[in-house]
Coordinates of C-alpha atoms in Angstrom, one line a residue:
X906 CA 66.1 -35.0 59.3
X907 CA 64.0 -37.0 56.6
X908 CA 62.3 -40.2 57.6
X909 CA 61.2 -42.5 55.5
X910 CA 57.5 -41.4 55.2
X911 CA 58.8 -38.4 53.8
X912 CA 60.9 -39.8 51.2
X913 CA 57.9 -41.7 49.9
X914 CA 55.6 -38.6 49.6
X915 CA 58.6 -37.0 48.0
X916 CA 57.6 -35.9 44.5
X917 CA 59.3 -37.0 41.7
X918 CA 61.8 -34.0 40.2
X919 CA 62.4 -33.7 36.1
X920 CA 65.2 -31.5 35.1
X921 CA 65.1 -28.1 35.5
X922 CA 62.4 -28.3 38.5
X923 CA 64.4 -28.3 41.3
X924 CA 63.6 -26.9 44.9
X925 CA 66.4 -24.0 44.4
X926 CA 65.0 -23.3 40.3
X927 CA 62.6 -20.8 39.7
X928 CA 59.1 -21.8 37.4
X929 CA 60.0 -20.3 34.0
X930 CA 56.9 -18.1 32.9
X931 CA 55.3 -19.3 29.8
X932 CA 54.2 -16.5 27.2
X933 CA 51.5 -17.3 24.7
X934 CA 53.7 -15.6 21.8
X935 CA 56.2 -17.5 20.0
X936 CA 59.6 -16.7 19.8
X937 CA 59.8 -16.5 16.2
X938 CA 56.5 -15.1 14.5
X939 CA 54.9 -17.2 11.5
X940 CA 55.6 -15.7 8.2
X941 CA 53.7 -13.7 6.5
X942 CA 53.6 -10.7 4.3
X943 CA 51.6 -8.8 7.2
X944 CA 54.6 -9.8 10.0
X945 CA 58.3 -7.8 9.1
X946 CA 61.6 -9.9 9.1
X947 CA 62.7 -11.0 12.3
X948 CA 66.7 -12.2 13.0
X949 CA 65.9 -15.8 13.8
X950 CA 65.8 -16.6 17.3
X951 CA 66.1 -20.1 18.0
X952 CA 64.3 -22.5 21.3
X953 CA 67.6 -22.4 22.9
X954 CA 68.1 -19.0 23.1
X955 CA 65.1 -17.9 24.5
X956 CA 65.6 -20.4 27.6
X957 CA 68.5 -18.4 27.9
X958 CA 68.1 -15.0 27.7
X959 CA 66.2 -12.6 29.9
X960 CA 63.0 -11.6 28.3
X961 CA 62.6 -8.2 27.3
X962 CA 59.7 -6.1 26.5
X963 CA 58.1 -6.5 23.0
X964 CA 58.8 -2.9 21.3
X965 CA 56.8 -1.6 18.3
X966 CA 58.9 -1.7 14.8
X967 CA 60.4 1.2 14.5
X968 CA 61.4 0.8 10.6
X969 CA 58.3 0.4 8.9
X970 CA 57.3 1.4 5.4
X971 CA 54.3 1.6 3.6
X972 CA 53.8 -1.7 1.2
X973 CA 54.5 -1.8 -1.9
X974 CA 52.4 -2.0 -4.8
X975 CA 53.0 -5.4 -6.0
X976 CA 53.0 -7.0 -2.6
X977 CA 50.0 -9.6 -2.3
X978 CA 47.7 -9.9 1.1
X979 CA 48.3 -13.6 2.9
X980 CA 50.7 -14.8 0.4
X981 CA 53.5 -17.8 1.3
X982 CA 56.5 -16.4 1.7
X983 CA 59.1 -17.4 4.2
X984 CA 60.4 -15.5 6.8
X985 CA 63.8 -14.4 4.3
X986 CA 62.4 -13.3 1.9
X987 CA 62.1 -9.5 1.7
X988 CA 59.6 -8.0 3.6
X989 CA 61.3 -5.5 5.5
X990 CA 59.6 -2.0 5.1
X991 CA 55.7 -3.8 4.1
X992 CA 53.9 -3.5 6.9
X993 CA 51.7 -1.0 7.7
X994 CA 52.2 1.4 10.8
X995 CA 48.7 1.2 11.6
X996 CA 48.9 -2.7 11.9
X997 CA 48.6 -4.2 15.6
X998 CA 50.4 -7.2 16.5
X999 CA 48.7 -9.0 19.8
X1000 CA 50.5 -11.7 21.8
X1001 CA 50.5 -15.0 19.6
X1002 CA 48.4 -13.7 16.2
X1003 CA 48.5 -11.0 13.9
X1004 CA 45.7 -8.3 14.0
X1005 CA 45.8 -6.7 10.6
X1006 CA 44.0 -3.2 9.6
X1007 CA 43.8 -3.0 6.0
X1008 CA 45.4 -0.2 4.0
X1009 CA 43.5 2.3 2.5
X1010 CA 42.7 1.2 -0.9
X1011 CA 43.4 3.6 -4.0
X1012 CA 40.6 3.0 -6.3
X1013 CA 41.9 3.5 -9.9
X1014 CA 39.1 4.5 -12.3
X1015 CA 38.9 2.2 -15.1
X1016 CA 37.2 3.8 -18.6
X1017 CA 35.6 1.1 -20.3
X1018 CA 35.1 2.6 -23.7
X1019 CA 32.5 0.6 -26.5
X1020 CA 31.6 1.2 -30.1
X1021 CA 28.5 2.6 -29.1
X1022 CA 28.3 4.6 -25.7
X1023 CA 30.9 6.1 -23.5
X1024 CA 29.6 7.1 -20.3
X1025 CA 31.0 10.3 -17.6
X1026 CA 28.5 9.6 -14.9
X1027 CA 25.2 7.9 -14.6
X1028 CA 22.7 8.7 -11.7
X1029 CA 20.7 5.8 -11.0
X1030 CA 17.3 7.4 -10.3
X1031 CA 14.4 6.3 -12.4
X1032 CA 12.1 9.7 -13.5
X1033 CA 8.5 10.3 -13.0
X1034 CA 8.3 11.8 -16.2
X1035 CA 10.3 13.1 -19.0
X1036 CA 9.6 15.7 -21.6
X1037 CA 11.7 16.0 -25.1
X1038 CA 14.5 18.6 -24.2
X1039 CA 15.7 21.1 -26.3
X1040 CA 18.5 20.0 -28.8
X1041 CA 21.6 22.5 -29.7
X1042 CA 24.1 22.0 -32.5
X1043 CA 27.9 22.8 -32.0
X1044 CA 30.2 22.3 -34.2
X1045 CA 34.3 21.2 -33.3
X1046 CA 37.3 20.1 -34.8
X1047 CA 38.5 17.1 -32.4
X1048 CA 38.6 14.3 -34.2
X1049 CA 37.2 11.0 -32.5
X1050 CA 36.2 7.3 -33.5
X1051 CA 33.2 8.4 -33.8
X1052 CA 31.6 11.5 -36.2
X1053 CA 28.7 12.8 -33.6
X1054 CA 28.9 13.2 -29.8
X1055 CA 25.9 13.5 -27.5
X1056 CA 26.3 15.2 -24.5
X1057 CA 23.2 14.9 -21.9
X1058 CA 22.8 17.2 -18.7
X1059 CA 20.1 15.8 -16.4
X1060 CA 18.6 18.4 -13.6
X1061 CA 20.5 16.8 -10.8
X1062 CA 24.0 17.8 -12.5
X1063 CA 24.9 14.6 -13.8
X1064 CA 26.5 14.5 -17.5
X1065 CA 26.4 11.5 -19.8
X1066 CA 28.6 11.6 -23.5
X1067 CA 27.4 9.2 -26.0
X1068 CA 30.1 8.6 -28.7
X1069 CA 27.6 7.6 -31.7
X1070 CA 27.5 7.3 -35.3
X1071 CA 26.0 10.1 -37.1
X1072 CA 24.5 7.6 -39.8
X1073 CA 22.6 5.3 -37.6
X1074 CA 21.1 8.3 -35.8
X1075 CA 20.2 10.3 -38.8
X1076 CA 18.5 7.0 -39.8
X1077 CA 15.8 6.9 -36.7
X1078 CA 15.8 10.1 -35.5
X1079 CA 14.0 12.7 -37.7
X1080 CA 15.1 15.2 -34.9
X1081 CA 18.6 14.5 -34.7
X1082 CA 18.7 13.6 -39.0
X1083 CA 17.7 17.4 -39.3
X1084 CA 20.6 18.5 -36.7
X1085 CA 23.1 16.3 -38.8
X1086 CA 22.6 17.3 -42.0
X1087 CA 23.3 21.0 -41.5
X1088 CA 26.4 21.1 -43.4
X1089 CA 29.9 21.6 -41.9
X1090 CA 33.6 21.0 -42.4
X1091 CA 34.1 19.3 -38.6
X1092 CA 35.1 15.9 -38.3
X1093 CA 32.9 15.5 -35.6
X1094 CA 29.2 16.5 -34.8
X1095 CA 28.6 18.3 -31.0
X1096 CA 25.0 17.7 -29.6
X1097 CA 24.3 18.8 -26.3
X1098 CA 20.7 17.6 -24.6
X1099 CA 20.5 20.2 -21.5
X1100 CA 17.7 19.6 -19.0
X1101 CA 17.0 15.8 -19.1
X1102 CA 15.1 14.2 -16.5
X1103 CA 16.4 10.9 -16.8
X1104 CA 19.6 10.0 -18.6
X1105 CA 19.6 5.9 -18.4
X1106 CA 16.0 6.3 -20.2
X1107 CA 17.7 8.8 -22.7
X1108 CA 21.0 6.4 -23.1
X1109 CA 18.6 3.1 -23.5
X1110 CA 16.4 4.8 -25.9
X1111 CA 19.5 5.2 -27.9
X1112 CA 20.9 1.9 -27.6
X1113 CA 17.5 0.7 -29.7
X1114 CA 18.6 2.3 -32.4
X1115 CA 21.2 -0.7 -33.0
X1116 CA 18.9 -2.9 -32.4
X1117 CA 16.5 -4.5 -35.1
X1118 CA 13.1 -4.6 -34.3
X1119 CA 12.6 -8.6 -32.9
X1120 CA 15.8 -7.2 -31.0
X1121 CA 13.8 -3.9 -29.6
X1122 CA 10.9 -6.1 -28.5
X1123 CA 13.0 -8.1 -26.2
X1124 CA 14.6 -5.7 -24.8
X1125 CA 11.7 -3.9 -23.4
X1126 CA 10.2 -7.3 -22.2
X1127 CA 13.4 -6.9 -20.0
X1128 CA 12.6 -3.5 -18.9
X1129 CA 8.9 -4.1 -18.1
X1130 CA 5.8 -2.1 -18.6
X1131 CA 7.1 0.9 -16.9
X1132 CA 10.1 1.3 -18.1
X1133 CA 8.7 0.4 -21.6
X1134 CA 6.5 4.2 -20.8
X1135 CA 9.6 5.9 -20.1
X1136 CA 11.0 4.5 -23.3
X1137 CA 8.2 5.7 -25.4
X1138 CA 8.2 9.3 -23.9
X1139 CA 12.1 9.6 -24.8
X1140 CA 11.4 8.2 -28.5
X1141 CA 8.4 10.2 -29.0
X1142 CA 10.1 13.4 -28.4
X1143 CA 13.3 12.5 -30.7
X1144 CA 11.0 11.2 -33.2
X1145 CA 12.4 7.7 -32.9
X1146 CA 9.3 5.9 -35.7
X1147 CA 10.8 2.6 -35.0
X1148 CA 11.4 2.7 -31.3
X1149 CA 7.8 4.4 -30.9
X1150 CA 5.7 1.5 -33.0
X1151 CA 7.9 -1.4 -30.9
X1152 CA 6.5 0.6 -27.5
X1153 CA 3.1 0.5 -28.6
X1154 CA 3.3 -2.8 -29.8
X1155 CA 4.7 -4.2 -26.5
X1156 CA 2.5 -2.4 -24.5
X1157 CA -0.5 -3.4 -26.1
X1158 CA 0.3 -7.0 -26.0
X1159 CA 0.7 -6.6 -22.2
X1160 CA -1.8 -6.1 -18.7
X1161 CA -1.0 -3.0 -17.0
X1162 CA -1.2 -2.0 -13.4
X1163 CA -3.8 1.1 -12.7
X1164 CA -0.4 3.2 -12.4
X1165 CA 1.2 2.3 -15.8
X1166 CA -2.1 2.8 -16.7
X1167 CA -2.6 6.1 -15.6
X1168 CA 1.1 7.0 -16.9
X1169 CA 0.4 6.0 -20.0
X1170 CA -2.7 8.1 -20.7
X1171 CA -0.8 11.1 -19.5
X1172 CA 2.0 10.3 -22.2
X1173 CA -0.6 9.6 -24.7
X1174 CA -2.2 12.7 -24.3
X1175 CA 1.2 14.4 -25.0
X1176 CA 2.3 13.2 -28.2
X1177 CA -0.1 12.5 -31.1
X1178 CA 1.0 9.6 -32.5
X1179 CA -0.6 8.3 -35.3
X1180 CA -0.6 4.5 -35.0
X1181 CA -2.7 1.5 -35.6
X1182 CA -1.0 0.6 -32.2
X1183 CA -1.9 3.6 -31.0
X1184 CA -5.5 3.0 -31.5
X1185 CA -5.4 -0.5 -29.9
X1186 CA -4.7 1.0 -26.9
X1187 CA -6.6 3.8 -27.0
X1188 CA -9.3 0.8 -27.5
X1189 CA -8.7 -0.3 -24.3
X1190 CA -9.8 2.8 -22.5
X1191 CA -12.5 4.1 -24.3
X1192 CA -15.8 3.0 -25.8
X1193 CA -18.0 4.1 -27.9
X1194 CA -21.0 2.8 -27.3
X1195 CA -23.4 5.5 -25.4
X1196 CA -25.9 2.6 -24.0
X1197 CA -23.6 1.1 -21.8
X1198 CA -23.1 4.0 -19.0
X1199 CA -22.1 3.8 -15.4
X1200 CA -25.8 4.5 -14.6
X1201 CA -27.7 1.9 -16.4
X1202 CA -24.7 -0.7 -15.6
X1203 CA -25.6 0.3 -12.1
X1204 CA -28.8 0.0 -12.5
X1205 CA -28.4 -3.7 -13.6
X1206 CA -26.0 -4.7 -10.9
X1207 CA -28.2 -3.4 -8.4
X1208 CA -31.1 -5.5 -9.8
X1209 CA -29.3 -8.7 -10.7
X1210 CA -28.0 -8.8 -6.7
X1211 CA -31.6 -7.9 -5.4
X1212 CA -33.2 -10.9 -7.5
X1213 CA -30.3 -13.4 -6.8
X1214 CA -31.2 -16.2 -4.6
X1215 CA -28.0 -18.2 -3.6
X1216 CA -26.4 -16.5 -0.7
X1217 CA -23.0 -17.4 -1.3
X1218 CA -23.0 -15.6 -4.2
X1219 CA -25.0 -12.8 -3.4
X1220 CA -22.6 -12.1 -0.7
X1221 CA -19.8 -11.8 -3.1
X1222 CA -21.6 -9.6 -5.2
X1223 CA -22.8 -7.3 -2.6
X1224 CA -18.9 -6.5 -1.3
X1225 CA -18.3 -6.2 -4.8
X1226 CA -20.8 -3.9 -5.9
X1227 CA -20.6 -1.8 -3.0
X1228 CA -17.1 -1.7 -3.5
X1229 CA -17.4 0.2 -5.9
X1230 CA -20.3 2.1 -5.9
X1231 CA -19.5 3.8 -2.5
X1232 CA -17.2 7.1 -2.5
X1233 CA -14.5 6.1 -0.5
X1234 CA -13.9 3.2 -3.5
X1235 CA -10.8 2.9 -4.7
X1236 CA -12.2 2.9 -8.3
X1237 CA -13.5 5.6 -7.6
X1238 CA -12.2 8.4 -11.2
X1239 CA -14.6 11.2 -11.3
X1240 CA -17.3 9.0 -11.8
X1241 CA -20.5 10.7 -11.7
X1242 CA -23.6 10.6 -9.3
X1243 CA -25.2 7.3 -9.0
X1244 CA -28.9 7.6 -10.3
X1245 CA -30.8 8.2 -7.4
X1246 CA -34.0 7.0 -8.4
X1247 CA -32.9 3.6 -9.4
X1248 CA -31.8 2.9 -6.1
X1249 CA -34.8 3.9 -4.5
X1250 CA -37.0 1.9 -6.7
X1251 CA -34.7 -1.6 -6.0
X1252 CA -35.3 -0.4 -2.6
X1253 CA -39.2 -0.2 -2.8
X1254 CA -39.3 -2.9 -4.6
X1255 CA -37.8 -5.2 -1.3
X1256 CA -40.2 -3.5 1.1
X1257 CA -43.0 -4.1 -1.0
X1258 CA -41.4 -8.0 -1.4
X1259 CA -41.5 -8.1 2.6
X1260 CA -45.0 -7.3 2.6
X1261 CA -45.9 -9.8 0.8
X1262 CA -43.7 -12.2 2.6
X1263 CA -45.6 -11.5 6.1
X1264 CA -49.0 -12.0 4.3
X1265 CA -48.1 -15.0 2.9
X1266 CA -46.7 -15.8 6.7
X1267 CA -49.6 -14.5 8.2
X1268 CA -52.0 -17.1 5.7
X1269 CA -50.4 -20.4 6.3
X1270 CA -47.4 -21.6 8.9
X1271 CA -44.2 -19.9 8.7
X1272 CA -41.8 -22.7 7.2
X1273 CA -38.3 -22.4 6.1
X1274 CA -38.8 -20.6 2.9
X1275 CA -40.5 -17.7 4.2
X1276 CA -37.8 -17.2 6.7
X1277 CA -35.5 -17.7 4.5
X1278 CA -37.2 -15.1 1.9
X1279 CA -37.8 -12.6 4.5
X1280 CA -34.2 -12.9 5.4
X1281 CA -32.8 -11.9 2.3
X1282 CA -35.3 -8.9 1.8
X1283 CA -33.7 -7.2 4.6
X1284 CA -30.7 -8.0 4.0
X1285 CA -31.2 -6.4 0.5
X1286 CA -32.6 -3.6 1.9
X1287 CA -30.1 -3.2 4.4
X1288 CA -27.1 -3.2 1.8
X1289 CA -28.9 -0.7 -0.5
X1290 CA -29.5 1.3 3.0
X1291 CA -25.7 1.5 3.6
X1292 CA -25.0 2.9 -0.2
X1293 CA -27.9 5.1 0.2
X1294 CA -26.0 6.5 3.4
X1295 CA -22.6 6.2 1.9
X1296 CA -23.8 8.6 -1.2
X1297 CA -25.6 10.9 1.7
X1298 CA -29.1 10.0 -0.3
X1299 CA -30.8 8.2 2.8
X1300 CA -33.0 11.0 3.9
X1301 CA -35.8 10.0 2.1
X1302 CA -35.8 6.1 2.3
X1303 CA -36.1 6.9 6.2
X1304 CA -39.2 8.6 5.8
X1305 CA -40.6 6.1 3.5
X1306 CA -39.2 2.9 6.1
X1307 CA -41.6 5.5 8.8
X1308 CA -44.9 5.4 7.0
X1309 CA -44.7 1.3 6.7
X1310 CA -47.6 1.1 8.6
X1311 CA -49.2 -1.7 7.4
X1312 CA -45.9 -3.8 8.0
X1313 CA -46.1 -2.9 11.5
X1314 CA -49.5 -4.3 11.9
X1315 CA -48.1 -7.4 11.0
X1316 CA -45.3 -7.7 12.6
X1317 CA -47.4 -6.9 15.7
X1318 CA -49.0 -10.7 15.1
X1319 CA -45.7 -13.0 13.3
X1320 CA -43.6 -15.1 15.0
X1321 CA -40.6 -13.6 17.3
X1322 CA -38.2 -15.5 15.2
X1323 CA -39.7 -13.7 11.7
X1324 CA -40.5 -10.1 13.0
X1325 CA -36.9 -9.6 14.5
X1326 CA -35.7 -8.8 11.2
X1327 CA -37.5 -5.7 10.6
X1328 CA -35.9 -4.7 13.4
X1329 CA -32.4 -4.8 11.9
X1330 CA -33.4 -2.1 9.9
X1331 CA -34.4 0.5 11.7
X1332 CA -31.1 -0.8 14.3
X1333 CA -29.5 0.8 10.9
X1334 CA -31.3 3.5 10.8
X1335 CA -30.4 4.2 14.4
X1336 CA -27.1 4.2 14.0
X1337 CA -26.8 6.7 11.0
X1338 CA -28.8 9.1 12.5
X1339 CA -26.8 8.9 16.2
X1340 CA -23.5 9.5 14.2
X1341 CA -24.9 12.1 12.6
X1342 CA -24.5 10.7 9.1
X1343 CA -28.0 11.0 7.9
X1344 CA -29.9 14.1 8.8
X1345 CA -33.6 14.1 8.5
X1346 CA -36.0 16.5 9.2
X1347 CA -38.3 16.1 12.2
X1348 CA -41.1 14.8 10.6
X1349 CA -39.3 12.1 9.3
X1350 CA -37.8 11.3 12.7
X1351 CA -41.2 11.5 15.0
X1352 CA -42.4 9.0 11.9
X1353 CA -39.7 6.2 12.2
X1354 CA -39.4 6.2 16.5
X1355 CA -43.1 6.7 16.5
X1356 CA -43.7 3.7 14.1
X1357 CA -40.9 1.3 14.6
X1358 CA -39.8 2.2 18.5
X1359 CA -42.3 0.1 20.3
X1360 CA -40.8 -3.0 17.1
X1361 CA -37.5 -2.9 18.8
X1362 CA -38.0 -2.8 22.1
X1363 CA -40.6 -6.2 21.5
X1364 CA -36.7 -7.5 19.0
X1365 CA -33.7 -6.6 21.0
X1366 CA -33.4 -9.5 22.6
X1367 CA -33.6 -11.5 19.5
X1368 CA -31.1 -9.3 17.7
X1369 CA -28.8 -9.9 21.1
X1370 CA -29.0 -13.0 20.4
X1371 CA -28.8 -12.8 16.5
X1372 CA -26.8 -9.7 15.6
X1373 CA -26.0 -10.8 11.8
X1374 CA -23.3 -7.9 12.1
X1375 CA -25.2 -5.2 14.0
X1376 CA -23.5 -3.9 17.1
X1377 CA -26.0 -3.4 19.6
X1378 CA -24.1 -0.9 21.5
X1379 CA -24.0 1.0 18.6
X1380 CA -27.7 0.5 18.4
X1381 CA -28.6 1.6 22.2
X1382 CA -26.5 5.0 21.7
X1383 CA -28.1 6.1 18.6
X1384 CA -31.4 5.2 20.0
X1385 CA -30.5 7.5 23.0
X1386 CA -29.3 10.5 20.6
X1387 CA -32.4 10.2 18.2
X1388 CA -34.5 10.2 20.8
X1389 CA -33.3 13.3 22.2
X1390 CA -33.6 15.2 19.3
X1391 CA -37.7 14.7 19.2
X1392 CA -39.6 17.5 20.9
X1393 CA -40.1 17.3 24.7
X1394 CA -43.4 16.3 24.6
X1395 CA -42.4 13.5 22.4
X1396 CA -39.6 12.7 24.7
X1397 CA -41.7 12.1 27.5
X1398 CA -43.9 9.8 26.1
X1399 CA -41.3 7.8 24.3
X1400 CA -39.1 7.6 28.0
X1401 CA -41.7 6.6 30.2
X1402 CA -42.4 3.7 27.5
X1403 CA -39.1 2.8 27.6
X1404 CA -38.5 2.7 31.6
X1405 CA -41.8 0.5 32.3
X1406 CA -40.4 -1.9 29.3
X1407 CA -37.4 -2.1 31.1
X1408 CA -38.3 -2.3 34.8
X1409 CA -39.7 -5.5 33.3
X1410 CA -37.9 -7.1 31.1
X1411 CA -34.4 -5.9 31.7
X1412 CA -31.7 -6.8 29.7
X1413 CA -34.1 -8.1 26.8
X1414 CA -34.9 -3.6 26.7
X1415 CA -32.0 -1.8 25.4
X1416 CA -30.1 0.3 28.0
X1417 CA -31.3 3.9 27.7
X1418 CA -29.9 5.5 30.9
X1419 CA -27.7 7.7 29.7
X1420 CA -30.1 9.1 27.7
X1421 CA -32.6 9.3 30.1
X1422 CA -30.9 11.4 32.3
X1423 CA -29.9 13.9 30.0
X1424 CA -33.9 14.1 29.4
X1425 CA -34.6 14.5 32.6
X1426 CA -32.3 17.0 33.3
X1427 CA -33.4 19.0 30.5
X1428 CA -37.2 18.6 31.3
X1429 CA -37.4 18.7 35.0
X1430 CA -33.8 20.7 36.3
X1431 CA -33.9 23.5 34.3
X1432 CA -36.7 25.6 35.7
X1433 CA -40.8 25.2 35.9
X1434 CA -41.8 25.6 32.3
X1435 CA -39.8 22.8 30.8
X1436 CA -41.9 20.5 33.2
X1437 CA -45.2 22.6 32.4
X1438 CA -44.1 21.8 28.5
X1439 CA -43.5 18.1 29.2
X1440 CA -47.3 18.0 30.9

């Protein structure tokens, strides 16, 4: 029984939703699909129907054809119009949209044919190089457009035909002018080119022969510099006069990169070709004049960066300079040795600058200038050091830097913030000879630690604290490993300085542990006479 409470909470019914009516089940497909070329014909269903009938299960077309060549993709057409038979089996149709997979194409080849070329197939690899093939003559009686045929084989297999007329190539080519006028009765002229590197270089070669020469120009401003080379390599070969002087006349109007450079003395070198072009370029890597040579240029650069007094650019210079001095330059062409003498005389000449520099210190006050000058001494003679190493001529110059005994005495009485410097030479010196990139004999090394050892342990803690570039650890270790190459008797002496430096003054010594103990162990653990030879 239903009480009034119950009536009001009674929801409100619409049509169709009654207590005893099942909930219809919506699907997301419509009932009739849209139109479209992809979807076949349907019977038309209409709203009415559907509520109507039981649903059944969608089935996959069973009459389906392949579509037909005039059919369009995604074109308006309504649902009557006839499309029965055009979709594809392969095409999917998900609940309320149309997943189509598209058709294999059939690619129809399309021959373009010109006045000039007609092309079979074109690789599109540019060549490294290309040499003048070897041009045969075959005559035939097919009849064309056209009264001479080229045919080009490149190595790779590919096969170019250039339809041509016989006239315009008898008028540039000297080579193919001498295959044309053999006399013959065929309407048209067989040439076959076998073995050609590059075939578009080949085809746009002959494409200049239309062209006039303001036309030839601007075409290999389009190419560029190397194609340009390519170009002239092809006309060179064919004898191509016209094509050849518009090369050379680009090219020399033109910067090159050291490549194109390089590729263009190699093509030079090939073909003679007697030019005033020609010799403009050939201008631009040769010269005559005997007094200018690498050594005497040296020579000057050394000198001029050795004399200059503004750092900034001295600086430049240097990285410059050694740029290209050292062997591992990248301009680097078979150059020849670098004079040794000369270097060794700019490098005199700053050691005997920085003895002067400490008397003059040593006279009056050090000011600003003389730190200033002593500064850029060393650092001269440290840059000339590192090409002296770099060329594996440094040998000497450490036996020379060993014998500076007069320097020593004064650095013995300068000021800490002067002396230091010196230092940073023989800290170079150090390193080279640890890494086993300058090996000098054993008088010259009992020379330099004898002279300059007690120097550096009274500087490292100024070059701690003012490296300029130097890595002390770099320092410490070749130290160590030119210490241990002194005699024993040496060692000794030179160790037992070291440790009562270092007991006192700790980290202002460098750290030569490790290098100790392998003295030690060689002196005093390796039986009796090692220690008798160390007493």
């Amino acid at each position: 029984m239903m009480t009034m409470g119950d009536s009001d909470h009674r929801k409100p019914t619409y049509p169709g939703t009654g207590p005893l009516s099942r909930r219809r089940s919506w699907c997301c497909s419509f009932a009739v699909p849209p139109a479209s070329p992809d979807v076949r014909s349907i019977s038309s269903r209409n709203h009415i129907q559907a509520k109507t009938q039981p649903q059944h299960r969608r089935t996959k077309p069973e009459n389906v054809d392949k579509a037909g060549p005039k059919s369009v993709p995604c074109s308006p057409q309504s649902s009557k119009s006839a499309l029965i038979g055009r979709i594809d089996p392969r095409r999917i149709l998900s609940p309320g949209r149309v997943s189509p997979i598209d058709s294999d194409l059939t690619i129809n080849t399309m021959q373009e044919t010109t006045h000039e070329v007609a092309v079979d197939s074109l690789p599109n690899l540019r060549s490294e190089r290309f040499r003048a093939p070897k041009i045969e003559r075959t005559v035939s009686d097919s009849g064309s457009g056209y009264d001479a045929r080229v045919s080009l084989k490149g190595r790779n297999g590919g096969v170019l035909v250039l339809e041509l007329s016989s006239e315009v190539l008898s008028a540039n080519s000297n080579v193919f002018a001498a295959l044309i006028a053999e006399k013959s009765s065929a309407l048209t002229c067989r040439m076959e080119v076998s073995d050609v590197e590059n075939l578009g270089v080949f085809k746009e070669t002959v494409e200049l022969m239309f062209e006039e020469s303001n036309g030839i120009i601007k075409k290999l401003m389009k190419m560029g510099v190397y194609r340009a080379i390519d170009v002239l390599e092809v006309a060179a070969g064919i004898k191509f006069s016209r094509g050849v002087f518009s090369c050379l006349k680009y090219l020399e109007a033109v910067p090159w990169t050291e490549d194109e450079e390089e590729r263009l003395r190699r093509v030079l070198a090939v073909y003679n070709l007697d030019d005033a072009a020609t010799n403009e370029i050939l201008a631009r890597f040769n010269t005559n004049e005997t007094e200018n040579t690498q050594e005497t240029l040296s020579k000057q650069l050394v000198w001029s960066i050795t004399s200059c007094s503004d750092v900034n650019p001295r600086n430049e210079l240097k990285s410059l300079v050694k740029g290209i001095l050292c062997k591992s330059s990248v301009y680097e062409k078979e150059q020849p040795e670098i004079n040794k003498e000369d270097i060794y005389k700019a490098g005199k000449y700053c050691v005997d600058s920085l003895v002067k520099l400490f008397e003059e210190g040593s006279s009056s006050k050090s000011g600003k200038p003389l730190i200033e000058g002593i500064s850029r001494e060393v650092e001269n003679i440290n840059w000339l050091l590192e090409i002296m190493i770099d060329r594996e001529i440094a040998e000497e110059f450490v036996e020379i830097w060993g014998k500076q005994r007069k320097l020593v005495e004064m650095h013995e009485e300068a000021s800490p913030m002067v002396r230091y410097e010196l230092s940073r030479v023989t800290g170079i010196m150090f390193i080279a000879m640890g890494k086993r990139r300058v090996q000098c004999g054993g008088e010259a090394r009992g020379g330099l630690v004898e002279m300059w050892f007690r120097p550096m342990l009274l500087d490292f803690g100024w070059l701690q604290r003012c490296k300029k570039g130097l890595d002390m650890r770099e320092v410490e270790e070749g130290m160590g490993q030119t210490l241990l190459t002194l005699p024993l008797k040496q060692q000794y002496q030179v160790f037992m300085e070291w440790f009562r430096w270092f007991s006192k003054h700790g980290t202002e010594c460098p750290n030569l542990s490790k290098a100790f103990q392998i003295w030690w162990r060689r002196s005093f653990l390796r039986g009796v006479d090692s220690y008798s030879t160390c007493r």
